[in-house]
Amino acid sequence: MRGAGERQWLALLMEGHSESLSLGRLPHHRISVPRRNVGSSQFKTIEDDLVSALVRSGCIPENHGEDMRKMSFQRCARTDKGVSAAGQVVSLKVWLIDDILEKINSHLPPHIRILGCARHGSALFQPNPRHRSPDLVELKQVMTLLCNKAGLKRVTGGFNSKNKCDARTYFYMLPTFAFAHKDHDVQDESYRLSTETLLRVNRLLACYKGTHNFHNFTSQKGPREASARRYVLDMFCEEPFVRDGMEFAVIKVKGQSFMTHQIRKMVGLVVAIVKGYAPESVLERSWGEAKVDVPKAPGLGLVLERVHFEKYNQRFGNDGLHEPLDWSREEAGVTAFKEQHIYPTIISTERHERSMAQWLSTLPVHDFNATAHAAACPDAKVPSPAGDSD
């Protein structure tokens, strides 16, 4: 049998929304081993609340909460400040206690939930390989049934959520007046998105599909750095809907991975084009080596919706020992969480703070033709993007 104090690998499906600019974000780390801002209440994060709940529920010892390396903590994706997550997955080593989901959630605030988890797929004991037990398969089946009943899924040993994740899906929710043309459309909440404009938006978003050099869509990346090349599988805008008298739309994007601010800049540039501030040709130029002024849309509407383990599922999902990590059983819970927490927060914050409206007012100061002028006049200096520091 396993020792009472032996920890096991666990992957948690979690969701959380940002209630303010300082609460609810997953912090950025430039080092390979993640650490939290221990003792910093000014920059409290979702991970702070999660680790506190793990300690209080008895899943990890207190000293592991102060040094996350001790539990081999890893997340699938990082999010910008103020960005929510509807489907984040983290992996770590914990003590597998009874009713683990209920106990962890009982120590979490209502805007953070653990919806499911997956555990290391080892057998309940390690038999002598020379004496194969006829009951081993039966024990594994019993273990699988117990895991399913507890809301767990079995994963391979040493499972790393970041390394095994091969794609991420985000959505960006914004008021549709962001697409109103600057010269002849109304610029407030009375605006309604036309079918013609929606088709144009989707045509422009589709241009991002494939592999491109996105060095202009992040910071501190040179045009010849291999890591600036990213693969986007799909990007589109869904049909608009009205909430509290204001029309919103949701842009979804799926890619292998994204850099800091990349999605917000991808949205920002399309908005600038549709509103008439930038020519469509700026899209092609932005993937070249020259510096292009790309505006960064507000972080409010950006949400990590789903992480994908497609290659892992193909290899291990149907091997008889493990289950696919698709979280389809938790879909209803994710949808309910978005409707109860994420959407209302985005809508109410936009109404009160008008972050999109204020950002739209800065678009005229951007120079989207700077690189075109520089090509014609090589000695000309290309201005730095206005208001887009990191």
Short mmCIF file of C-alpha atoms in Angstrom, two decimals:
data_model
loop_
_atom_site.label_atom_id
_atom_site.label_comp_id
_atom_site.label_asym_id
_atom_site.label_seq_id
_atom_site.Cartn_x
_atom_site.Cartn_y
_atom_site.Cartn_z
CA MET A 1 0.00 0.00 0.00
CA ARG A 2 1.05 3.62 -0.39
CA GLY A 3 2.61 5.25 2.60
CA ALA A 4 0.30 7.56 4.49
CA GLY A 5 2.57 10.53 3.88
CA GLU A 6 3.31 9.92 0.20
CA ARG A 7 2.14 12.65 -2.11
CA GLN A 8 0.58 11.98 -5.52
CA TRP A 9 0.39 13.96 -8.75
CA LEU A 10 -2.88 15.80 -9.27
CA ALA A 11 -4.21 17.97 -12.10
CA LEU A 12 -6.94 20.44 -11.11
CA LEU A 13 -9.46 22.07 -13.44
CA MET A 14 -10.09 25.49 -11.92
CA GLU A 15 -11.82 28.72 -12.82
CA GLY A 16 -11.70 32.19 -11.36
CA HIS A 17 -12.58 35.71 -12.33
CA SER A 18 -10.85 38.97 -11.56
CA GLU A 19 -12.87 41.16 -9.22
CA SER A 20 -10.35 44.00 -9.36
CA LEU A 21 -7.07 44.83 -11.01
CA SER A 22 -5.09 43.34 -8.14
CA LEU A 23 -7.19 40.25 -7.38
CA GLY A 24 -7.74 37.22 -9.54
CA ARG A 25 -4.78 37.23 -11.90
CA LEU A 26 -2.21 34.49 -12.38
CA PRO A 27 1.17 36.21 -12.09
CA HIS A 28 3.85 36.25 -14.77
CA HIS A 29 7.13 34.54 -13.93
CA ARG A 30 10.28 34.61 -16.06
CA ILE A 31 11.93 31.77 -14.14
CA SER A 32 11.41 28.07 -14.70
CA VAL A 33 10.18 27.34 -11.17
CA PRO A 34 7.09 29.34 -10.20
CA ARG A 35 6.91 31.14 -6.88
CA ARG A 36 4.16 33.25 -5.38
CA ASN A 37 4.38 36.75 -3.94
CA VAL A 38 4.31 35.39 -0.39
CA GLY A 39 2.94 37.85 2.13
CA SER A 40 2.01 40.51 -0.46
CA SER A 41 -1.60 41.55 0.00
CA GLN A 42 -1.27 44.28 -2.63
CA PHE A 43 -0.87 41.71 -5.39
CA LYS A 44 -3.08 38.90 -4.14
CA THR A 45 -3.67 36.31 -6.83
CA ILE A 46 -5.88 33.33 -7.61
CA GLU A 47 -2.90 31.15 -6.79
CA ASP A 48 -2.67 32.71 -3.33
CA ASP A 49 -6.25 31.68 -2.61
CA LEU A 50 -5.74 28.24 -4.13
CA VAL A 51 -2.59 27.44 -2.13
CA SER A 52 -4.23 28.70 1.06
CA ALA A 53 -7.19 26.36 0.42
CA LEU A 54 -4.85 23.43 -0.25
CA VAL A 55 -3.10 23.99 3.07
CA ARG A 56 -6.32 24.48 5.06
CA SER A 57 -7.92 21.37 3.51
CA GLY A 58 -4.91 19.23 4.42
CA CYS A 59 -3.74 18.54 0.86
CA ILE A 60 -0.26 20.03 1.34
CA PRO A 61 1.86 20.96 4.37
CA GLU A 62 2.08 24.65 5.26
CA ASN A 63 5.73 25.02 4.21
CA HIS A 64 4.79 23.92 0.67
CA GLY A 65 2.45 26.89 0.46
CA GLU A 66 5.43 29.17 1.00
CA ASP A 67 7.61 27.46 -1.61
CA MET A 68 5.66 26.05 -4.55
CA ARG A 69 8.70 24.16 -5.86
CA LYS A 70 8.15 21.61 -3.10
CA MET A 71 4.82 20.56 -4.62
CA SER A 72 6.05 20.75 -8.27
CA PHE A 73 3.35 23.31 -9.05
CA GLN A 74 2.75 24.12 -12.72
CA ARG A 75 -0.04 25.92 -14.61
CA CYS A 76 -1.17 25.42 -18.22
CA ALA A 77 -1.32 29.10 -19.06
CA ARG A 78 -0.54 32.50 -17.58
CA THR A 79 -2.96 35.41 -17.76
CA ASP A 80 -2.49 39.18 -17.76
CA LYS A 81 -3.43 41.36 -14.83
CA GLY A 82 -7.21 41.60 -14.51
CA VAL A 83 -7.84 38.64 -16.85
CA SER A 84 -10.22 35.85 -15.78
CA ALA A 85 -10.00 32.10 -16.35
CA ALA A 86 -12.95 29.80 -17.04
CA GLY A 87 -10.86 26.66 -17.64
CA GLN A 88 -7.36 26.77 -16.18
CA VAL A 89 -5.54 23.54 -15.32
CA VAL A 90 -2.71 23.27 -12.80
CA SER A 91 -0.65 20.23 -11.79
CA LEU A 92 0.96 19.59 -8.42
CA LYS A 93 1.77 16.95 -5.82
CA VAL A 94 -0.74 16.62 -2.97
CA TRP A 95 -1.95 14.20 -0.34
CA LEU A 96 -5.03 12.55 -1.84
CA ILE A 97 -7.63 13.05 0.88
CA ASP A 98 -11.28 12.00 0.96
CA ASP A 99 -13.79 14.37 -0.68
CA ILE A 100 -10.90 16.40 -2.02
CA LEU A 101 -12.93 18.64 -4.36
CA GLU A 102 -15.50 19.56 -1.72
CA LYS A 103 -12.85 20.26 0.90
CA ILE A 104 -10.72 22.48 -1.33
CA ASN A 105 -13.74 24.43 -2.60
CA SER A 106 -15.00 24.94 0.96
CA HIS A 107 -11.90 27.07 1.62
CA LEU A 108 -12.09 29.05 -1.65
CA PRO A 109 -13.99 32.32 -2.25
CA PRO A 110 -17.10 31.96 -4.46
CA HIS A 111 -15.40 33.49 -7.51
CA ILE A 112 -12.82 30.65 -7.59
CA ARG A 113 -13.91 27.01 -8.07
CA ILE A 114 -12.21 23.65 -8.62
CA LEU A 115 -14.48 21.74 -11.03
CA GLY A 116 -12.53 18.55 -11.51
CA CYS A 117 -9.20 16.88 -10.99
CA ALA A 118 -7.07 14.08 -12.36
CA ARG A 119 -4.67 11.92 -10.37
CA HIS A 120 -1.56 9.86 -11.04
CA GLY A 121 -2.62 6.57 -12.63
CA SER A 122 -0.57 4.19 -10.51
CA ALA A 123 -2.12 1.10 -8.98
CA LEU A 124 -3.13 1.02 -5.34
CA PHE A 125 0.04 -0.95 -4.62
CA GLN A 126 3.14 -1.99 -6.52
CA PRO A 127 3.23 -5.82 -6.88
CA ASN A 128 6.35 -7.84 -7.48
CA PRO A 129 6.67 -7.99 -11.30
CA ARG A 130 7.70 -11.68 -11.04
CA HIS A 131 4.41 -12.56 -9.36
CA ARG A 132 1.73 -10.85 -11.39
CA SER A 133 -1.40 -10.73 -9.29
CA PRO A 134 -4.60 -11.88 -11.05
CA ASP A 135 -6.43 -9.24 -9.01
CA LEU A 136 -4.34 -6.33 -10.30
CA VAL A 137 -6.61 -5.49 -13.23
CA GLU A 138 -9.65 -5.73 -10.99
CA LEU A 139 -8.03 -3.42 -8.44
CA LYS A 140 -7.25 -0.90 -11.18
CA GLN A 141 -10.88 -1.00 -12.29
CA VAL A 142 -12.08 -0.47 -8.74
CA MET A 143 -9.64 2.40 -8.40
CA THR A 144 -10.93 3.99 -11.59
CA LEU A 145 -14.51 3.71 -10.38
CA LEU A 146 -13.55 5.29 -7.06
CA CYS A 147 -11.73 8.10 -8.87
CA ASN A 148 -14.72 8.75 -11.12
CA LYS A 149 -17.04 8.81 -8.13
CA ALA A 150 -14.78 11.33 -6.42
CA GLY A 151 -14.66 13.54 -9.52
CA LEU A 152 -11.08 12.54 -10.34
CA LYS A 153 -9.37 11.49 -13.56
CA ARG A 154 -6.21 9.45 -13.78
CA VAL A 155 -3.12 10.95 -15.42
CA THR A 156 0.33 9.60 -16.18
CA GLY A 157 3.11 9.76 -13.60
CA GLY A 158 4.95 13.08 -13.42
CA PHE A 159 2.11 14.79 -15.33
CA ASN A 160 3.00 18.43 -16.12
CA SER A 161 0.00 20.52 -17.11
CA LYS A 162 2.03 23.11 -19.01
CA ASN A 163 4.16 20.67 -21.01
CA LYS A 164 1.26 18.34 -21.86
CA CYS A 165 -1.04 21.19 -22.93
CA ASP A 166 -0.83 21.64 -26.71
CA ALA A 167 -3.37 24.43 -27.26
CA ARG A 168 -5.27 27.15 -25.41
CA THR A 169 -8.59 28.80 -26.19
CA TYR A 170 -9.33 32.33 -25.01
CA PHE A 171 -12.34 34.52 -25.57
CA TYR A 172 -12.54 38.29 -25.62
CA MET A 173 -15.89 39.84 -24.74
CA LEU A 174 -16.41 43.43 -25.86
CA PRO A 175 -19.26 45.89 -26.48
CA THR A 176 -20.05 45.94 -30.19
CA PHE A 177 -19.80 49.74 -30.41
CA ALA A 178 -16.04 49.03 -30.54
CA PHE A 179 -16.66 48.13 -34.21
CA ALA A 180 -18.66 51.29 -35.02
CA HIS A 181 -16.98 53.27 -37.79
CA LYS A 182 -15.43 56.46 -36.48
CA ASP A 183 -17.03 58.69 -39.12
CA HIS A 184 -20.66 57.72 -39.40
CA ASP A 185 -21.77 55.20 -36.75
CA VAL A 186 -22.98 55.92 -33.22
CA GLN A 187 -20.25 55.40 -30.64
CA ASP A 188 -22.31 54.38 -27.62
CA GLU A 189 -24.38 51.49 -26.27
CA SER A 190 -27.24 52.13 -28.68
CA TYR A 191 -25.09 50.76 -31.50
CA ARG A 192 -26.02 47.38 -32.98
CA LEU A 193 -23.59 45.33 -35.05
CA SER A 194 -24.71 44.78 -38.64
CA THR A 195 -24.34 41.50 -40.49
CA GLU A 196 -22.04 43.20 -43.00
CA THR A 197 -19.69 44.48 -40.29
CA LEU A 198 -19.64 41.11 -38.52
CA LEU A 199 -18.65 39.42 -41.78
CA ARG A 200 -15.81 41.91 -42.21
CA VAL A 201 -14.64 41.38 -38.63
CA ASN A 202 -14.52 37.63 -39.18
CA ARG A 203 -12.68 38.02 -42.47
CA LEU A 204 -10.00 40.06 -40.73
CA LEU A 205 -9.77 37.74 -37.73
CA ALA A 206 -9.32 34.77 -40.08
CA CYS A 207 -6.15 36.42 -41.39
CA TYR A 208 -4.45 35.54 -38.10
CA LYS A 209 -4.87 31.81 -38.72
CA GLY A 210 -1.67 29.94 -39.40
CA THR A 211 1.91 30.69 -38.36
CA HIS A 212 3.02 34.33 -38.22
CA ASN A 213 5.72 36.44 -36.66
CA PHE A 214 3.95 38.22 -33.78
CA HIS A 215 6.90 40.26 -32.47
CA ASN A 216 4.82 43.43 -32.90
CA PHE A 217 2.10 41.96 -30.69
CA THR A 218 4.17 41.64 -27.52
CA SER A 219 7.10 43.35 -25.80
CA GLN A 220 10.82 42.62 -25.70
CA LYS A 221 10.73 40.29 -28.69
CA GLY A 222 12.93 40.83 -31.71
CA PRO A 223 11.61 40.13 -35.22
CA ARG A 224 14.16 37.37 -35.75
CA GLU A 225 13.54 35.52 -32.50
CA ALA A 226 12.13 32.07 -33.18
CA SER A 227 9.84 32.31 -30.15
CA ALA A 228 8.00 35.24 -31.77
CA ARG A 229 6.51 32.88 -34.34
CA ARG A 230 3.19 31.52 -33.09
CA TYR A 231 0.58 29.20 -34.60
CA VAL A 232 -3.09 30.25 -34.44
CA LEU A 233 -5.56 27.47 -35.20
CA ASP A 234 -8.77 29.53 -35.32
CA MET A 235 -10.14 33.00 -34.56
CA PHE A 236 -13.67 34.25 -35.08
CA CYS A 237 -16.39 36.48 -33.63
CA GLU A 238 -19.69 34.96 -32.53
CA GLU A 239 -23.14 36.45 -33.06
CA PRO A 240 -23.78 39.49 -30.81
CA PHE A 241 -26.17 39.47 -27.84
CA VAL A 242 -27.74 42.14 -25.64
CA ARG A 243 -27.25 42.36 -21.87
CA ASP A 244 -28.73 45.16 -19.78
CA GLY A 245 -29.42 47.23 -22.90
CA MET A 246 -25.86 46.99 -24.25
CA GLU A 247 -24.84 44.74 -27.14
CA PHE A 248 -21.77 42.53 -26.70
CA ALA A 249 -19.89 40.06 -28.87
CA VAL A 250 -17.40 37.32 -28.05
CA ILE A 251 -14.23 36.76 -30.06
CA LYS A 252 -12.72 33.28 -29.66
CA VAL A 253 -9.14 32.36 -30.50
CA LYS A 254 -7.39 29.00 -30.28
CA GLY A 255 -3.64 28.67 -30.59
CA GLN A 256 -0.74 26.56 -29.47
CA SER A 257 0.47 29.30 -27.13
CA PHE A 258 0.33 33.07 -26.78
CA MET A 259 2.78 35.74 -25.67
CA THR A 260 2.16 38.54 -23.21
CA HIS A 261 -0.54 40.92 -24.54
CA GLN A 262 -0.64 39.09 -27.90
CA ILE A 263 -4.39 38.45 -27.97
CA ARG A 264 -5.27 41.93 -26.74
CA LYS A 265 -3.16 43.41 -29.55
CA MET A 266 -4.65 41.06 -32.12
CA VAL A 267 -8.11 42.30 -31.12
CA GLY A 268 -6.93 45.91 -30.88
CA LEU A 269 -5.55 45.99 -34.42
CA VAL A 270 -8.73 44.53 -35.95
CA VAL A 271 -10.83 47.07 -34.04
CA ALA A 272 -8.61 49.88 -35.35
CA ILE A 273 -9.05 48.63 -38.92
CA VAL A 274 -12.83 48.19 -38.69
CA LYS A 275 -13.27 51.64 -37.13
CA GLY A 276 -11.34 53.20 -40.00
CA TYR A 277 -8.18 54.29 -38.20
CA ALA A 278 -5.87 51.76 -39.86
CA PRO A 279 -5.67 50.27 -43.38
CA GLU A 280 -6.12 46.53 -43.82
CA SER A 281 -2.58 46.33 -45.19
CA VAL A 282 -1.24 46.92 -41.67
CA LEU A 283 -2.00 43.29 -40.84
CA GLU A 284 0.54 41.98 -43.36
CA ARG A 285 3.07 44.63 -42.35
CA SER A 286 2.73 43.74 -38.68
CA TRP A 287 4.15 40.27 -39.39
CA GLY A 288 7.24 41.70 -41.09
CA GLU A 289 10.49 42.69 -39.42
CA ALA A 290 9.71 46.42 -39.20
CA LYS A 291 8.24 47.88 -36.03
CA VAL A 292 4.49 48.52 -36.33
CA ASP A 293 2.35 50.51 -33.92
CA VAL A 294 -0.19 47.94 -32.68
CA PRO A 295 -2.75 49.13 -30.08
CA LYS A 296 -3.49 46.94 -27.07
CA ALA A 297 -7.17 46.45 -26.24
CA PRO A 298 -8.21 46.55 -22.54
CA GLY A 299 -7.68 43.43 -20.47
CA LEU A 300 -11.19 43.45 -19.01
CA GLY A 301 -12.88 41.20 -21.58
CA LEU A 302 -10.13 38.59 -21.96
CA VAL A 303 -10.82 35.15 -20.46
CA LEU A 304 -8.89 31.87 -20.62
CA GLU A 305 -11.73 29.55 -21.59
CA ARG A 306 -10.17 26.16 -22.17
CA VAL A 307 -6.86 24.32 -22.31
CA HIS A 308 -6.42 21.37 -24.65
CA PHE A 309 -4.55 18.07 -24.24
CA GLU A 310 -5.20 16.63 -27.70
CA LYS A 311 -1.89 14.81 -28.20
CA TYR A 312 -1.97 13.49 -24.65
CA ASN A 313 -5.52 12.22 -25.18
CA GLN A 314 -4.58 10.49 -28.44
CA ARG A 315 -1.75 8.65 -26.72
CA PHE A 316 -3.19 7.91 -23.28
CA GLY A 317 -6.91 8.74 -23.35
CA ASN A 318 -8.05 5.32 -24.56
CA ASP A 319 -5.29 3.04 -23.28
CA GLY A 320 -7.56 1.39 -20.72
CA LEU A 321 -5.75 2.97 -17.77
CA HIS A 322 -6.43 6.68 -18.20
CA GLU A 323 -9.27 8.95 -19.23
CA PRO A 324 -9.14 11.74 -21.82
CA LEU A 325 -8.56 15.18 -20.29
CA ASP A 326 -11.45 16.89 -22.05
CA TRP A 327 -13.49 17.91 -18.98
CA SER A 328 -16.73 17.43 -20.91
CA ARG A 329 -18.49 16.38 -17.72
CA GLU A 330 -17.66 19.75 -16.18
CA GLU A 331 -18.93 21.77 -19.17
CA ALA A 332 -22.22 22.67 -17.46
CA GLY A 333 -20.33 23.91 -14.40
CA VAL A 334 -18.00 26.04 -16.52
CA THR A 335 -20.95 27.58 -18.38
CA ALA A 336 -22.78 28.33 -15.15
CA PHE A 337 -19.68 29.92 -13.66
CA LYS A 338 -19.26 32.21 -16.69
CA GLU A 339 -22.93 33.25 -16.52
CA GLN A 340 -22.88 33.84 -12.75
CA HIS A 341 -19.50 35.46 -12.31
CA ILE A 342 -17.49 36.32 -15.43
CA TYR A 343 -20.06 37.85 -17.79
CA PRO A 344 -21.77 40.00 -15.13
CA THR A 345 -18.39 41.31 -13.94
CA ILE A 346 -17.30 42.28 -17.45
CA ILE A 347 -20.64 43.96 -18.17
CA SER A 348 -20.90 45.89 -14.90
CA THR A 349 -17.25 46.95 -14.99
CA GLU A 350 -17.58 48.19 -18.57
CA ARG A 351 -20.68 50.18 -17.64
CA HIS A 352 -19.06 51.83 -14.63
CA GLU A 353 -15.46 52.24 -15.78
CA ARG A 354 -16.02 52.49 -19.56
CA SER A 355 -12.63 50.92 -20.20
CA MET A 356 -13.41 50.14 -23.84
CA ALA A 357 -14.81 53.61 -24.56
CA GLN A 358 -11.77 55.25 -22.98
CA TRP A 359 -9.37 53.03 -24.91
CA LEU A 360 -11.17 53.75 -28.20
CA SER A 361 -10.53 57.45 -27.65
CA THR A 362 -6.76 56.77 -27.78
CA LEU A 363 -6.81 55.17 -31.24
CA PRO A 364 -6.40 58.47 -33.16
CA VAL A 365 -2.95 59.02 -31.61
CA HIS A 366 -1.55 55.80 -33.11
CA ASP A 367 0.42 56.08 -36.36
CA PHE A 368 -0.50 53.01 -38.38
CA ASN A 369 1.34 54.23 -41.48
CA ALA A 370 4.68 54.74 -39.75
CA THR A 371 6.42 51.74 -41.29
CA ALA A 372 5.08 52.58 -44.75
CA HIS A 373 6.59 56.07 -44.42
CA ALA A 374 9.82 54.59 -43.12
CA ALA A 375 10.09 52.30 -46.15
CA ALA A 376 9.73 55.29 -48.46
CA CYS A 377 12.17 57.38 -46.36
CA PRO A 378 14.80 55.05 -44.84
CA ASP A 379 16.24 57.85 -42.67
CA ALA A 380 12.89 58.52 -41.02
CA LYS A 381 12.48 57.44 -37.40
CA VAL A 382 9.55 55.20 -36.57
CA PRO A 383 7.79 56.49 -33.41
CA SER A 384 7.24 54.19 -30.45
CA PRO A 385 3.68 52.94 -29.94
CA ALA A 386 1.74 55.46 -27.87
CA GLY A 387 0.45 54.40 -24.50
CA ASP A 388 1.49 50.77 -24.89
CA SER A 389 4.24 50.24 -22.35
CA ASP A 390 4.34 46.99 -20.40
#
